[in-house]
GROMACS .gro file of C-alpha atoms in nm:
model
  497
    1UNK     CA    1  -0.332   3.227   0.161
    2UNK     CA    2  -0.564   3.060   0.409
    3UNK     CA    3  -0.910   2.962   0.301
    4UNK     CA    4  -1.245   2.951   0.471
    5UNK     CA    5  -1.392   2.620   0.585
    6UNK     CA    6  -1.465   2.366   0.313
    7UNK     CA    7  -1.217   2.509   0.069
    8UNK     CA    8  -1.424   2.803  -0.059
    9UNK     CA    9  -1.752   2.658  -0.175
   10UNK     CA   10  -1.803   2.720  -0.544
   11UNK     CA   11  -2.071   2.666  -0.804
   12UNK     CA   12  -2.080   2.326  -0.974
   13UNK     CA   13  -1.885   2.313  -1.292
   14UNK     CA   14  -1.648   2.592  -1.188
   15UNK     CA   15  -1.305   2.559  -1.348
   16UNK     CA   16  -1.005   2.651  -1.134
   17UNK     CA   17  -0.671   2.723  -1.299
   18UNK     CA   18  -0.330   2.823  -1.181
   19UNK     CA   19  -0.012   2.896  -1.372
   20UNK     CA   20   0.256   2.669  -1.232
   21UNK     CA   21   0.622   2.746  -1.254
   22UNK     CA   22   0.880   2.475  -1.313
   23UNK     CA   23   0.844   2.212  -1.041
   24UNK     CA   24   1.095   1.928  -1.015
   25UNK     CA   25   1.272   2.014  -1.340
   26UNK     CA   26   0.997   2.010  -1.601
   27UNK     CA   27   1.106   2.185  -1.917
   28UNK     CA   28   0.804   2.409  -1.963
   29UNK     CA   29   0.529   2.580  -1.770
   30UNK     CA   30   0.186   2.425  -1.756
   31UNK     CA   31  -0.158   2.511  -1.624
   32UNK     CA   32  -0.315   2.254  -1.392
   33UNK     CA   33  -0.693   2.272  -1.353
   34UNK     CA   34  -0.954   2.146  -1.111
   35UNK     CA   35  -1.266   2.061  -1.308
   36UNK     CA   36  -1.567   2.033  -1.079
   37UNK     CA   37  -1.839   1.779  -1.158
   38UNK     CA   38  -2.186   1.725  -1.020
   39UNK     CA   39  -2.120   1.365  -0.924
   40UNK     CA   40  -1.825   1.131  -0.887
   41UNK     CA   41  -1.782   0.758  -0.953
   42UNK     CA   42  -1.870   0.644  -0.598
   43UNK     CA   43  -2.212   0.650  -0.431
   44UNK     CA   44  -2.175   0.876  -0.127
   45UNK     CA   45  -2.395   0.822   0.183
   46UNK     CA   46  -2.695   1.053   0.195
   47UNK     CA   47  -2.638   1.360   0.409
   48UNK     CA   48  -2.262   1.372   0.360
   49UNK     CA   49  -2.170   1.708   0.205
   50UNK     CA   50  -1.895   1.698  -0.052
   51UNK     CA   51  -1.756   1.827  -0.378
   52UNK     CA   52  -1.607   1.619  -0.654
   53UNK     CA   53  -1.382   1.706  -0.944
   54UNK     CA   54  -1.087   1.606  -1.159
   55UNK     CA   55  -0.738   1.743  -1.119
   56UNK     CA   56  -0.596   1.791  -1.469
   57UNK     CA   57  -0.215   1.785  -1.489
   58UNK     CA   58   0.058   1.686  -1.738
   59UNK     CA   59   0.118   1.315  -1.777
   60UNK     CA   60   0.495   1.375  -1.771
   61UNK     CA   61   0.624   1.706  -1.643
   62UNK     CA   62   0.964   1.632  -1.800
   63UNK     CA   63   0.821   1.634  -2.152
   64UNK     CA   64   0.735   1.962  -2.327
   65UNK     CA   65   0.370   1.974  -2.435
   66UNK     CA   66   0.293   1.647  -2.255
   67UNK     CA   67  -0.067   1.540  -2.285
   68UNK     CA   68  -0.282   1.586  -1.976
   69UNK     CA   69  -0.436   1.330  -1.744
   70UNK     CA   70  -0.727   1.357  -1.499
   71UNK     CA   71  -0.724   1.244  -1.137
   72UNK     CA   72  -1.051   1.219  -0.938
   73UNK     CA   73  -1.071   1.407  -0.607
   74UNK     CA   74  -1.342   1.407  -0.340
   75UNK     CA   75  -1.356   1.696  -0.094
   76UNK     CA   76  -1.566   1.600   0.210
   77UNK     CA   77  -1.704   1.864   0.443
   78UNK     CA   78  -1.633   1.833   0.813
   79UNK     CA   79  -1.914   1.748   1.054
   80UNK     CA   80  -1.794   2.024   1.286
   81UNK     CA   81  -1.964   2.365   1.294
   82UNK     CA   82  -1.620   2.519   1.351
   83UNK     CA   83  -1.374   2.292   1.171
   84UNK     CA   84  -1.000   2.339   1.160
   85UNK     CA   85  -0.885   2.521   0.844
   86UNK     CA   86  -0.627   2.254   0.750
   87UNK     CA   87  -0.780   1.950   0.575
   88UNK     CA   88  -0.646   1.596   0.569
   89UNK     CA   89  -0.536   1.474   0.226
   90UNK     CA   90  -0.569   1.096   0.210
   91UNK     CA   91  -0.426   0.859  -0.047
   92UNK     CA   92  -0.365   0.485  -0.021
   93UNK     CA   93  -0.086   0.241  -0.094
   94UNK     CA   94   0.001  -0.030  -0.340
   95UNK     CA   95   0.153   0.108  -0.551
   96UNK     CA   96  -0.145   0.079  -0.783
   97UNK     CA   97  -0.429   0.074  -0.528
   98UNK     CA   98  -0.731   0.302  -0.559
   99UNK     CA   99  -0.841   0.552  -0.293
  100UNK     CA  100  -1.188   0.613  -0.435
  101UNK     CA  101  -1.389   0.320  -0.285
  102UNK     CA  102  -1.310   0.456   0.063
  103UNK     CA  103  -1.534   0.752  -0.020
  104UNK     CA  104  -1.842   0.532   0.028
  105UNK     CA  105  -1.758   0.495   0.399
  106UNK     CA  106  -1.695   0.856   0.493
  107UNK     CA  107  -1.953   0.837   0.773
  108UNK     CA  108  -1.704   0.618   0.962
  109UNK     CA  109  -1.403   0.847   0.924
  110UNK     CA  110  -1.331   1.022   1.255
  111UNK     CA  111  -1.121   1.287   1.084
  112UNK     CA  112  -1.441   1.457   0.962
  113UNK     CA  113  -1.531   1.537   1.323
  114UNK     CA  114  -1.264   1.807   1.318
  115UNK     CA  115  -1.170   1.904   0.960
  116UNK     CA  116  -1.240   1.843   0.593
  117UNK     CA  117  -1.098   1.533   0.422
  118UNK     CA  118  -0.972   1.526   0.064
  119UNK     CA  119  -0.955   1.183  -0.098
  120UNK     CA  120  -0.700   1.182  -0.378
  121UNK     CA  121  -0.666   0.919  -0.651
  122UNK     CA  122  -0.310   0.859  -0.770
  123UNK     CA  123  -0.230   0.869  -1.140
  124UNK     CA  124  -0.273   0.540  -1.326
  125UNK     CA  125  -0.499   0.378  -1.066
  126UNK     CA  126  -0.852   0.245  -1.112
  127UNK     CA  127  -1.056   0.568  -1.140
  128UNK     CA  128  -0.786   0.788  -1.290
  129UNK     CA  129  -0.793   0.884  -1.658
  130UNK     CA  130  -0.608   0.701  -1.802
  131UNK     CA  131  -0.619   0.387  -1.592
  132UNK     CA  132  -0.320   0.156  -1.628
  133UNK     CA  133  -0.494  -0.175  -1.573
  134UNK     CA  134  -0.327  -0.496  -1.690
  135UNK     CA  135  -0.573  -0.784  -1.732
  136UNK     CA  136  -0.293  -0.962  -1.918
  137UNK     CA  137  -0.091  -0.969  -1.596
  138UNK     CA  138  -0.382  -1.095  -1.388
  139UNK     CA  139  -0.434  -1.379  -1.635
  140UNK     CA  140  -0.064  -1.468  -1.627
  141UNK     CA  141  -0.061  -1.484  -1.246
  142UNK     CA  142  -0.368  -1.707  -1.256
  143UNK     CA  143  -0.213  -1.939  -1.513
  144UNK     CA  144   0.124  -1.950  -1.335
  145UNK     CA  145  -0.037  -2.075  -1.012
  146UNK     CA  146  -0.222  -2.366  -1.171
  147UNK     CA  147  -0.107  -2.724  -1.100
  148UNK     CA  148   0.185  -2.846  -1.307
  149UNK     CA  149   0.326  -2.503  -1.393
  150UNK     CA  150   0.698  -2.486  -1.323
  151UNK     CA  151   0.900  -2.175  -1.247
  152UNK     CA  152   1.039  -2.144  -1.600
  153UNK     CA  153   0.689  -2.152  -1.751
  154UNK     CA  154   0.562  -1.909  -1.486
  155UNK     CA  155   0.842  -1.666  -1.575
  156UNK     CA  156   0.755  -1.696  -1.944
  157UNK     CA  157   0.388  -1.623  -1.873
  158UNK     CA  158   0.475  -1.311  -1.670
  159UNK     CA  159   0.715  -1.185  -1.935
  160UNK     CA  160   0.457  -1.232  -2.210
  161UNK     CA  161   0.197  -1.051  -2.000
  162UNK     CA  162   0.427  -0.756  -1.929
  163UNK     CA  163   0.500  -0.719  -2.300
  164UNK     CA  164   0.135  -0.746  -2.400
  165UNK     CA  165   0.022  -0.491  -2.142
  166UNK     CA  166   0.307  -0.252  -2.224
  167UNK     CA  167   0.243  -0.273  -2.598
  168UNK     CA  168  -0.128  -0.206  -2.550
  169UNK     CA  169  -0.075   0.093  -2.321
  170UNK     CA  170   0.187   0.243  -2.553
  171UNK     CA  171  -0.051   0.199  -2.847
  172UNK     CA  172  -0.307   0.398  -2.645
  173UNK     CA  173  -0.057   0.684  -2.626
  174UNK     CA  174   0.034   0.638  -2.258
  175UNK     CA  175   0.378   0.754  -2.145
  176UNK     CA  176   0.480   0.490  -1.890
  177UNK     CA  177   0.763   0.714  -1.765
  178UNK     CA  178   0.507   0.956  -1.622
  179UNK     CA  179   0.386   0.722  -1.348
  180UNK     CA  180   0.602   0.739  -1.039
  181UNK     CA  181   0.615   0.885  -0.690
  182UNK     CA  182   0.768   1.223  -0.770
  183UNK     CA  183   0.499   1.299  -1.027
  184UNK     CA  184   0.229   1.202  -0.774
  185UNK     CA  185   0.380   1.434  -0.513
  186UNK     CA  186   0.375   1.716  -0.771
  187UNK     CA  187   0.009   1.634  -0.841
  188UNK     CA  188  -0.080   1.681  -0.473
  189UNK     CA  189   0.113   2.007  -0.458
  190UNK     CA  190  -0.074   2.132  -0.766
  191UNK     CA  191  -0.403   2.040  -0.601
  192UNK     CA  192  -0.306   2.224  -0.282
  193UNK     CA  193  -0.223   2.538  -0.480
  194UNK     CA  194  -0.540   2.522  -0.688
  195UNK     CA  195  -0.753   2.494  -0.375
  196UNK     CA  196  -0.551   2.773  -0.209
  197UNK     CA  197  -0.477   2.569   0.102
  198UNK     CA  198  -0.226   2.731   0.332
  199UNK     CA  199  -0.179   2.422   0.550
  200UNK     CA  200  -0.249   2.053   0.488
  201UNK     CA  201  -0.218   1.730   0.682
  202UNK     CA  202  -0.119   1.409   0.506
  203UNK     CA  203  -0.267   1.067   0.584
  204UNK     CA  204  -0.059   0.805   0.403
  205UNK     CA  205  -0.037   0.427   0.424
  206UNK     CA  206   0.223   0.179   0.303
  207UNK     CA  207   0.346   0.284  -0.044
  208UNK     CA  208   0.189   0.630  -0.016
  209UNK     CA  209   0.423   0.704   0.277
  210UNK     CA  210   0.686   0.739   0.004
  211UNK     CA  211   0.469   1.010  -0.150
  212UNK     CA  212   0.464   1.184   0.189
  213UNK     CA  213   0.844   1.170   0.211
  214UNK     CA  214   0.882   1.324  -0.136
  215UNK     CA  215   0.631   1.598  -0.047
  216UNK     CA  216   0.826   1.673   0.272
  217UNK     CA  217   1.144   1.694   0.068
  218UNK     CA  218   1.017   1.889  -0.234
  219UNK     CA  219   0.722   2.095  -0.101
  220UNK     CA  220   0.754   2.120   0.280
  221UNK     CA  221   0.633   2.476   0.339
  222UNK     CA  222   0.259   2.408   0.363
  223UNK     CA  223   0.261   2.068   0.535
  224UNK     CA  224   0.136   2.095   0.893
  225UNK     CA  225   0.160   1.727   0.994
  226UNK     CA  226   0.195   1.378   0.848
  227UNK     CA  227   0.073   1.035   0.952
  228UNK     CA  228   0.281   0.755   0.799
  229UNK     CA  229   0.101   0.429   0.863
  230UNK     CA  230   0.331   0.133   0.782
  231UNK     CA  231   0.612   0.345   0.645
  232UNK     CA  232   0.827   0.243   0.348
  233UNK     CA  233   1.148   0.451   0.363
  234UNK     CA  234   1.280   0.586   0.033
  235UNK     CA  235   1.624   0.445   0.109
  236UNK     CA  236   1.511   0.087   0.180
  237UNK     CA  237   1.560  -0.177  -0.089
  238UNK     CA  238   1.237  -0.367  -0.035
  239UNK     CA  239   1.338  -0.634  -0.284
  240UNK     CA  240   1.642  -0.727  -0.077
  241UNK     CA  241   1.459  -0.769   0.253
  242UNK     CA  242   1.107  -0.901   0.202
  243UNK     CA  243   1.177  -1.269   0.278
  244UNK     CA  244   1.392  -1.198   0.585
  245UNK     CA  245   1.132  -0.952   0.719
  246UNK     CA  246   0.848  -1.202   0.673
  247UNK     CA  247   1.045  -1.474   0.852
  248UNK     CA  248   1.137  -1.241   1.138
  249UNK     CA  249   0.781  -1.128   1.206
  250UNK     CA  250   0.650  -1.485   1.186
  251UNK     CA  251   0.912  -1.603   1.433
  252UNK     CA  252   0.818  -1.313   1.663
  253UNK     CA  253   0.451  -1.413   1.654
  254UNK     CA  254   0.532  -1.777   1.733
  255UNK     CA  255   0.773  -1.670   2.006
  256UNK     CA  256   0.498  -1.459   2.164
  257UNK     CA  257   0.274  -1.766   2.155
  258UNK     CA  258   0.543  -1.969   2.332
  259UNK     CA  259   0.573  -1.704   2.605
  260UNK     CA  260   0.196  -1.694   2.655
  261UNK     CA  261   0.112  -1.962   2.915
  262UNK     CA  262  -0.206  -2.087   2.747
  263UNK     CA  263  -0.073  -2.070   2.392
  264UNK     CA  264   0.259  -2.226   2.484
  265UNK     CA  265   0.086  -2.514   2.657
  266UNK     CA  266  -0.160  -2.570   2.372
  267UNK     CA  267   0.107  -2.559   2.101
  268UNK     CA  268   0.442  -2.663   2.255
  269UNK     CA  269   0.760  -2.579   2.062
  270UNK     CA  270   0.542  -2.460   1.773
  271UNK     CA  271   0.803  -2.243   1.605
  272UNK     CA  272   1.068  -2.514   1.576
  273UNK     CA  273   0.814  -2.774   1.468
  274UNK     CA  274   0.668  -2.542   1.204
  275UNK     CA  275   0.995  -2.445   1.040
  276UNK     CA  276   1.120  -2.806   1.050
  277UNK     CA  277   0.800  -2.906   0.872
  278UNK     CA  278   0.854  -2.637   0.606
  279UNK     CA  279   1.207  -2.768   0.546
  280UNK     CA  280   1.077  -3.124   0.510
  281UNK     CA  281   0.813  -3.037   0.250
  282UNK     CA  282   1.061  -2.820   0.064
  283UNK     CA  283   1.283  -3.128   0.023
  284UNK     CA  284   0.985  -3.358  -0.038
  285UNK     CA  285   0.685  -3.153  -0.161
  286UNK     CA  286   0.332  -3.242  -0.057
  287UNK     CA  287   0.088  -3.360  -0.321
  288UNK     CA  288  -0.243  -3.196  -0.232
  289UNK     CA  289  -0.564  -3.274  -0.422
  290UNK     CA  290  -0.822  -2.997  -0.451
  291UNK     CA  291  -1.169  -3.004  -0.604
  292UNK     CA  292  -1.206  -2.742  -0.875
  293UNK     CA  293  -1.473  -2.498  -0.744
  294UNK     CA  294  -1.644  -2.468  -1.083
  295UNK     CA  295  -1.570  -2.784  -1.278
  296UNK     CA  296  -1.574  -3.036  -0.992
  297UNK     CA  297  -1.257  -3.207  -1.114
  298UNK     CA  298  -0.970  -3.309  -0.888
  299UNK     CA  299  -0.656  -3.097  -0.931
  300UNK     CA  300  -0.321  -3.190  -0.776
  301UNK     CA  301  -0.088  -2.921  -0.643
  302UNK     CA  302   0.273  -2.975  -0.545
  303UNK     CA  303   0.317  -2.776  -0.222
  304UNK     CA  304   0.651  -2.667  -0.077
  305UNK     CA  305   0.755  -2.470   0.230
  306UNK     CA  306   0.735  -2.136   0.052
  307UNK     CA  307   0.371  -2.205  -0.044
  308UNK     CA  308   0.263  -2.279   0.313
  309UNK     CA  309   0.465  -1.987   0.446
  310UNK     CA  310   0.298  -1.745   0.204
  311UNK     CA  311  -0.041  -1.867   0.321
  312UNK     CA  312   0.051  -1.811   0.687
  313UNK     CA  313   0.181  -1.456   0.637
  314UNK     CA  314  -0.127  -1.364   0.432
  315UNK     CA  315  -0.331  -1.359   0.755
  316UNK     CA  316  -0.459  -1.013   0.842
  317UNK     CA  317  -0.488  -0.855   1.186
  318UNK     CA  318  -0.824  -1.022   1.245
  319UNK     CA  319  -0.673  -1.368   1.178
  320UNK     CA  320  -0.359  -1.324   1.395
  321UNK     CA  321  -0.509  -1.499   1.702
  322UNK     CA  322  -0.580  -1.806   1.484
  323UNK     CA  323  -0.231  -1.843   1.336
  324UNK     CA  324  -0.088  -2.086   1.599
  325UNK     CA  325  -0.404  -2.297   1.584
  326UNK     CA  326  -0.397  -2.311   1.203
  327UNK     CA  327  -0.029  -2.412   1.208
  328UNK     CA  328  -0.097  -2.685   1.465
  329UNK     CA  329  -0.380  -2.820   1.251
  330UNK     CA  330  -0.141  -2.834   0.957
  331UNK     CA  331   0.123  -3.016   1.158
  332UNK     CA  332  -0.138  -3.272   1.263
  333UNK     CA  333  -0.218  -3.344   0.899
  334UNK     CA  334  -0.531  -3.125   0.867
  335UNK     CA  335  -0.495  -2.962   0.524
  336UNK     CA  336  -0.845  -2.811   0.510
  337UNK     CA  337  -0.731  -2.448   0.521
  338UNK     CA  338  -0.453  -2.516   0.271
  339UNK     CA  339  -0.704  -2.674   0.034
  340UNK     CA  340  -0.935  -2.375   0.064
  341UNK     CA  341  -0.655  -2.137  -0.032
  342UNK     CA  342  -0.537  -2.357  -0.317
  343UNK     CA  343  -0.894  -2.383  -0.448
  344UNK     CA  344  -0.911  -2.003  -0.464
  345UNK     CA  345  -0.630  -2.013  -0.721
  346UNK     CA  346  -0.862  -2.205  -0.955
  347UNK     CA  347  -1.138  -1.943  -0.950
  348UNK     CA  348  -0.999  -1.730  -1.233
  349UNK     CA  349  -0.786  -1.416  -1.274
  350UNK     CA  350  -0.784  -1.167  -0.990
  351UNK     CA  351  -0.659  -0.812  -0.946
  352UNK     CA  352  -0.578  -0.619  -1.264
  353UNK     CA  353  -0.649  -0.255  -1.170
  354UNK     CA  354  -0.346  -0.031  -1.142
  355UNK     CA  355  -0.095  -0.305  -1.225
  356UNK     CA  356   0.062  -0.094  -1.501
  357UNK     CA  357   0.111   0.194  -1.259
  358UNK     CA  358   0.264  -0.049  -1.008
  359UNK     CA  359   0.505  -0.180  -1.270
  360UNK     CA  360   0.614   0.173  -1.365
  361UNK     CA  361   0.674   0.274  -1.003
  362UNK     CA  362   0.856  -0.045  -0.907
  363UNK     CA  363   1.070  -0.078  -1.217
  364UNK     CA  364   1.172   0.291  -1.205
  365UNK     CA  365   1.242   0.348  -0.836
  366UNK     CA  366   1.269   0.019  -0.648
  367UNK     CA  367   1.422  -0.246  -0.875
  368UNK     CA  368   1.710  -0.025  -1.004
  369UNK     CA  369   1.844   0.020  -0.651
  370UNK     CA  370   1.824  -0.345  -0.546
  371UNK     CA  371   2.132  -0.567  -0.554
  372UNK     CA  372   2.065  -0.872  -0.771
  373UNK     CA  373   2.332  -1.074  -0.587
  374UNK     CA  374   2.164  -1.004  -0.252
  375UNK     CA  375   1.826  -1.108  -0.391
  376UNK     CA  376   1.974  -1.430  -0.530
  377UNK     CA  377   2.129  -1.513  -0.191
  378UNK     CA  378   1.801  -1.441  -0.012
  379UNK     CA  379   1.622  -1.684  -0.241
  380UNK     CA  380   1.856  -1.964  -0.126
  381UNK     CA  381   1.938  -1.853   0.229
  382UNK     CA  382   1.653  -2.007   0.429
  383UNK     CA  383   1.601  -2.386   0.410
  384UNK     CA  384   1.239  -2.360   0.521
  385UNK     CA  385   1.142  -2.140   0.222
  386UNK     CA  386   1.412  -2.216  -0.036
  387UNK     CA  387   1.309  -2.074  -0.372
  388UNK     CA  388   1.102  -1.790  -0.229
  389UNK     CA  389   1.234  -1.481  -0.407
  390UNK     CA  390   1.229  -1.140  -0.235
  391UNK     CA  391   1.187  -0.951  -0.563
  392UNK     CA  392   0.848  -0.805  -0.655
  393UNK     CA  393   0.923  -0.802  -1.029
  394UNK     CA  394   1.205  -0.985  -1.203
  395UNK     CA  395   1.483  -0.819  -1.400
  396UNK     CA  396   1.338  -0.958  -1.722
  397UNK     CA  397   0.992  -0.812  -1.651
  398UNK     CA  398   1.134  -0.469  -1.568
  399UNK     CA  399   1.351  -0.481  -1.881
  400UNK     CA  400   1.038  -0.549  -2.086
  401UNK     CA  401   0.843  -0.272  -1.914
  402UNK     CA  402   1.120  -0.039  -2.020
  403UNK     CA  403   1.081   0.266  -1.796
  404UNK     CA  404   1.381   0.485  -1.718
  405UNK     CA  405   1.530   0.445  -1.369
  406UNK     CA  406   1.481   0.737  -1.135
  407UNK     CA  407   1.771   0.949  -1.012
  408UNK     CA  408   1.967   0.842  -0.704
  409UNK     CA  409   1.780   1.108  -0.505
  410UNK     CA  410   1.473   0.884  -0.500
  411UNK     CA  411   1.668   0.625  -0.300
  412UNK     CA  412   1.808   0.866  -0.043
  413UNK     CA  413   1.667   0.929   0.306
  414UNK     CA  414   1.454   1.234   0.375
  415UNK     CA  415   1.482   1.453   0.683
  416UNK     CA  416   1.218   1.695   0.812
  417UNK     CA  417   1.116   1.894   1.119
  418UNK     CA  418   0.746   1.866   1.026
  419UNK     CA  419   0.560   1.667   1.296
  420UNK     CA  420   0.518   1.304   1.190
  421UNK     CA  421   0.334   1.014   1.351
  422UNK     CA  422   0.467   0.672   1.253
  423UNK     CA  423   0.221   0.386   1.308
  424UNK     CA  424   0.300   0.016   1.274
  425UNK     CA  425   0.146  -0.319   1.345
  426UNK     CA  426   0.371  -0.545   1.551
  427UNK     CA  427   0.350  -0.838   1.308
  428UNK     CA  428   0.370  -0.641   0.983
  429UNK     CA  429   0.595  -0.843   0.752
  430UNK     CA  430   0.563  -0.598   0.461
  431UNK     CA  431   0.680  -0.279   0.634
  432UNK     CA  432   0.837  -0.381   0.967
  433UNK     CA  433   0.833  -0.137   1.256
  434UNK     CA  434   1.214  -0.128   1.255
  435UNK     CA  435   1.199   0.083   0.938
  436UNK     CA  436   0.997   0.357   1.108
  437UNK     CA  437   1.219   0.332   1.414
  438UNK     CA  438   1.527   0.407   1.204
  439UNK     CA  439   1.347   0.690   1.022
  440UNK     CA  440   1.277   0.870   1.350
  441UNK     CA  441   1.641   0.981   1.371
  442UNK     CA  442   1.579   1.210   1.073
  443UNK     CA  443   1.237   1.329   1.195
  444UNK     CA  444   1.309   1.497   1.531
  445UNK     CA  445   0.945   1.600   1.581
  446UNK     CA  446   0.808   1.249   1.537
  447UNK     CA  447   0.635   0.983   1.744
  448UNK     CA  448   0.618   0.609   1.683
  449UNK     CA  449   0.338   0.377   1.794
  450UNK     CA  450   0.349   0.000   1.744
  451UNK     CA  451   0.012  -0.175   1.777
  452UNK     CA  452   0.053  -0.506   1.966
  453UNK     CA  453  -0.068  -0.806   1.770
  454UNK     CA  454  -0.169  -0.606   1.462
  455UNK     CA  455  -0.041  -0.630   1.107
  456UNK     CA  456  -0.022  -0.394   0.807
  457UNK     CA  457  -0.190  -0.047   0.805
  458UNK     CA  458  -0.356  -0.016   1.149
  459UNK     CA  459  -0.548   0.299   1.051
  460UNK     CA  460  -0.755   0.093   0.805
  461UNK     CA  461  -0.851  -0.186   1.047
  462UNK     CA  462  -1.228  -0.144   1.055
  463UNK     CA  463  -1.298  -0.397   1.332
  464UNK     CA  464  -1.117  -0.171   1.579
  465UNK     CA  465  -1.090   0.202   1.496
  466UNK     CA  466  -0.808   0.260   1.746
  467UNK     CA  467  -0.558   0.331   1.466
  468UNK     CA  468  -0.788   0.593   1.317
  469UNK     CA  469  -0.853   0.748   1.659
  470UNK     CA  470  -0.480   0.778   1.729
  471UNK     CA  471  -0.417   0.940   1.390
  472UNK     CA  472  -0.702   1.185   1.443
  473UNK     CA  473  -0.572   1.278   1.788
  474UNK     CA  474  -0.235   1.352   1.631
  475UNK     CA  475  -0.386   1.575   1.363
  476UNK     CA  476  -0.560   1.770   1.637
  477UNK     CA  477  -0.231   1.822   1.823
  478UNK     CA  478   0.082   1.720   1.628
  479UNK     CA  479   0.309   1.846   1.909
  480UNK     CA  480   0.205   1.567   2.146
  481UNK     CA  481   0.239   1.189   2.141
  482UNK     CA  482  -0.119   1.054   2.122
  483UNK     CA  483  -0.212   0.890   2.451
  484UNK     CA  484  -0.525   0.681   2.406
  485UNK     CA  485  -0.639   0.386   2.619
  486UNK     CA  486  -0.742   0.196   2.306
  487UNK     CA  487  -0.377   0.172   2.207
  488UNK     CA  488  -0.240   0.102   2.554
  489UNK     CA  489  -0.479  -0.183   2.622
  490UNK     CA  490  -0.430  -0.387   2.304
  491UNK     CA  491  -0.320  -0.749   2.349
  492UNK     CA  492  -0.343  -1.074   2.155
  493UNK     CA  493  -0.560  -1.359   2.283
  494UNK     CA  494  -0.446  -1.662   2.086
  495UNK     CA  495  -0.714  -1.913   1.982
  496UNK     CA  496  -0.715  -2.236   2.182
  497UNK     CA  497  -0.794  -2.580   2.031
   0.00000   0.00000   0.00000
């Protein structure tokens, strides 16, 4: 049943409920609720009209009488006087990342010019209740990157952290088997039904494109269109390909530099020189001294090819033009940028939010389908980065985390006639454009745009809103390939020395 604009405005505190029948095989019926609150966790710009509430759903739909969890949801009103009736539901990637901080920047979202936007927080992430944070893991990563820590000790630290975090979350009564993509897709379907939305559009990035694929498979009837920015296909074994993909996109970037007259002249034969250098320091590691940013002491890191390579691929879209220049500096013995990045490892533990959710997703639906022999070969296959493992989490960490593997269905390709726009950055090593290209065969009403010179998740690149504009144009007419000059005119201007 279609709704009026802004999802039927209701009094604050109103409780919505809906009796849900069995979804993807849960053993009993349940009643999801949308509990409206006066204010959410994020400060919203003045003048932006919105509603906020918590979606209350079972933690594990496979368990009778499962306890409930609460997921924060912002519903932002369109700026249009006559908005389209089909809102955009937006959720981010990770897995484990939070959608909520984006709510503070709604004034910049072009989608509100034409329709409402619903920002949905995935279960287990930072503002969800419960939140599966793992400060133990963040501390282990920090400790494992300190000077003098070998791989065996690093593995031990990660294993201890996984056990400590798991034990704490279990003691809090959390069912780690309830945190995966199929449950999240069911959450979004419950929200759609509670809000009585006849048609929705999905805006998904990176990991959340898997959520979109499951929604298209399990609940396709009310999905009008989907944007998959930096798509991760269900059938891809990420852990088998990550090193090869990163090498391929880096070689493509350096090849483009070589074919650019100015860049090629400034940095001759840069690709061959760079990978030869990585091989040399893999055989004979660099000893790099860094001043501790807080204690002022000198710390010595042993740096190999994989360390330098990881620093290079960490560059975002904004830093792409500088990559050849930074590599040339390195080859000339200038380690200033390397020292800056190494010093950041000494500043203390970093990201902990949502790590438990990430572990549950990865160990249930990615790791079980990866071939350990392939991953072992990939770790040894490339002389320039020997030792760089493609796996996100090791077999021992996933064994400790102890979640049940998902059914084979969660590793099988999805097909759909729903209009889909695939968006990629040309130099995206995490989700290469080839993946979306192969997915198009199963999505006959799809379009694919590759942004020259850009990297991961173009729709979130704030310095140039072209990705957002293209996505918005598609939502306004999903039957047509977006044709915008901002996309057609993109090019890379490599930094000169």
